[in-house]
Amino acid sequence: MKKIVLVLLAAAGAVVAKKKLDQSKAEQALWAEATDPVSKS
């Protein structure tokens, strides 16, 4: 029983970490786009 709980907690932690990583990457991409120098064409 304890093993199942530990596995579930580890899985939940992995999901939370993945969400934070994806959110961080999205925010970083947004900042990169917002601060891109404008090229003159």
Short mmCIF file of C-alpha atoms in Angstrom, two decimals:
data_model
loop_
_atom_site.label_atom_id
_atom_site.label_comp_id
_atom_site.label_asym_id
_atom_site.label_seq_id
_atom_site.Cartn_x
_atom_site.Cartn_y
_atom_site.Cartn_z
CA MET A 1 0.00 0.00 0.00
CA LYS A 2 2.80 2.44 0.87
CA LYS A 3 4.50 1.73 -2.45
CA ILE A 4 1.36 2.67 -4.38
CA VAL A 5 1.06 5.94 -2.47
CA LEU A 6 4.73 6.74 -3.12
CA VAL A 7 4.34 6.00 -6.83
CA LEU A 8 1.24 8.21 -7.02
CA LEU A 9 3.02 11.03 -5.20
CA ALA A 10 6.01 10.74 -7.52
CA ALA A 11 3.73 10.81 -10.56
CA ALA A 12 1.89 13.86 -9.23
CA GLY A 13 5.21 15.59 -8.58
CA ALA A 14 6.35 14.83 -12.12
CA VAL A 15 3.13 16.28 -13.56
CA VAL A 16 3.52 19.47 -11.51
CA ALA A 17 7.17 19.81 -12.52
CA LYS A 18 6.27 19.29 -16.21
CA LYS A 19 3.55 21.95 -16.01
CA LYS A 20 5.94 24.44 -14.41
CA LEU A 21 8.60 23.70 -17.03
CA ASP A 22 6.13 24.16 -19.89
CA GLN A 23 4.83 27.39 -18.35
CA SER A 24 8.37 28.69 -17.92
CA LYS A 25 9.26 27.85 -21.53
CA ALA A 26 6.10 29.58 -22.79
CA GLU A 27 6.85 32.70 -20.76
CA GLN A 28 10.47 32.70 -21.94
CA ALA A 29 9.34 32.42 -25.57
CA LEU A 30 6.90 35.30 -25.05
CA TRP A 31 9.62 37.50 -23.57
CA ALA A 32 11.99 36.57 -26.40
CA GLU A 33 9.36 37.60 -28.94
CA ALA A 34 8.51 40.80 -27.07
CA THR A 35 12.13 41.89 -26.78
CA ASP A 36 13.24 40.87 -30.28
CA PRO A 37 14.92 43.73 -32.10
CA VAL A 38 12.85 45.00 -35.00
CA SER A 39 14.59 44.37 -38.30
CA LYS A 40 14.26 47.01 -40.99
CA SER A 41 13.17 45.54 -44.31
#
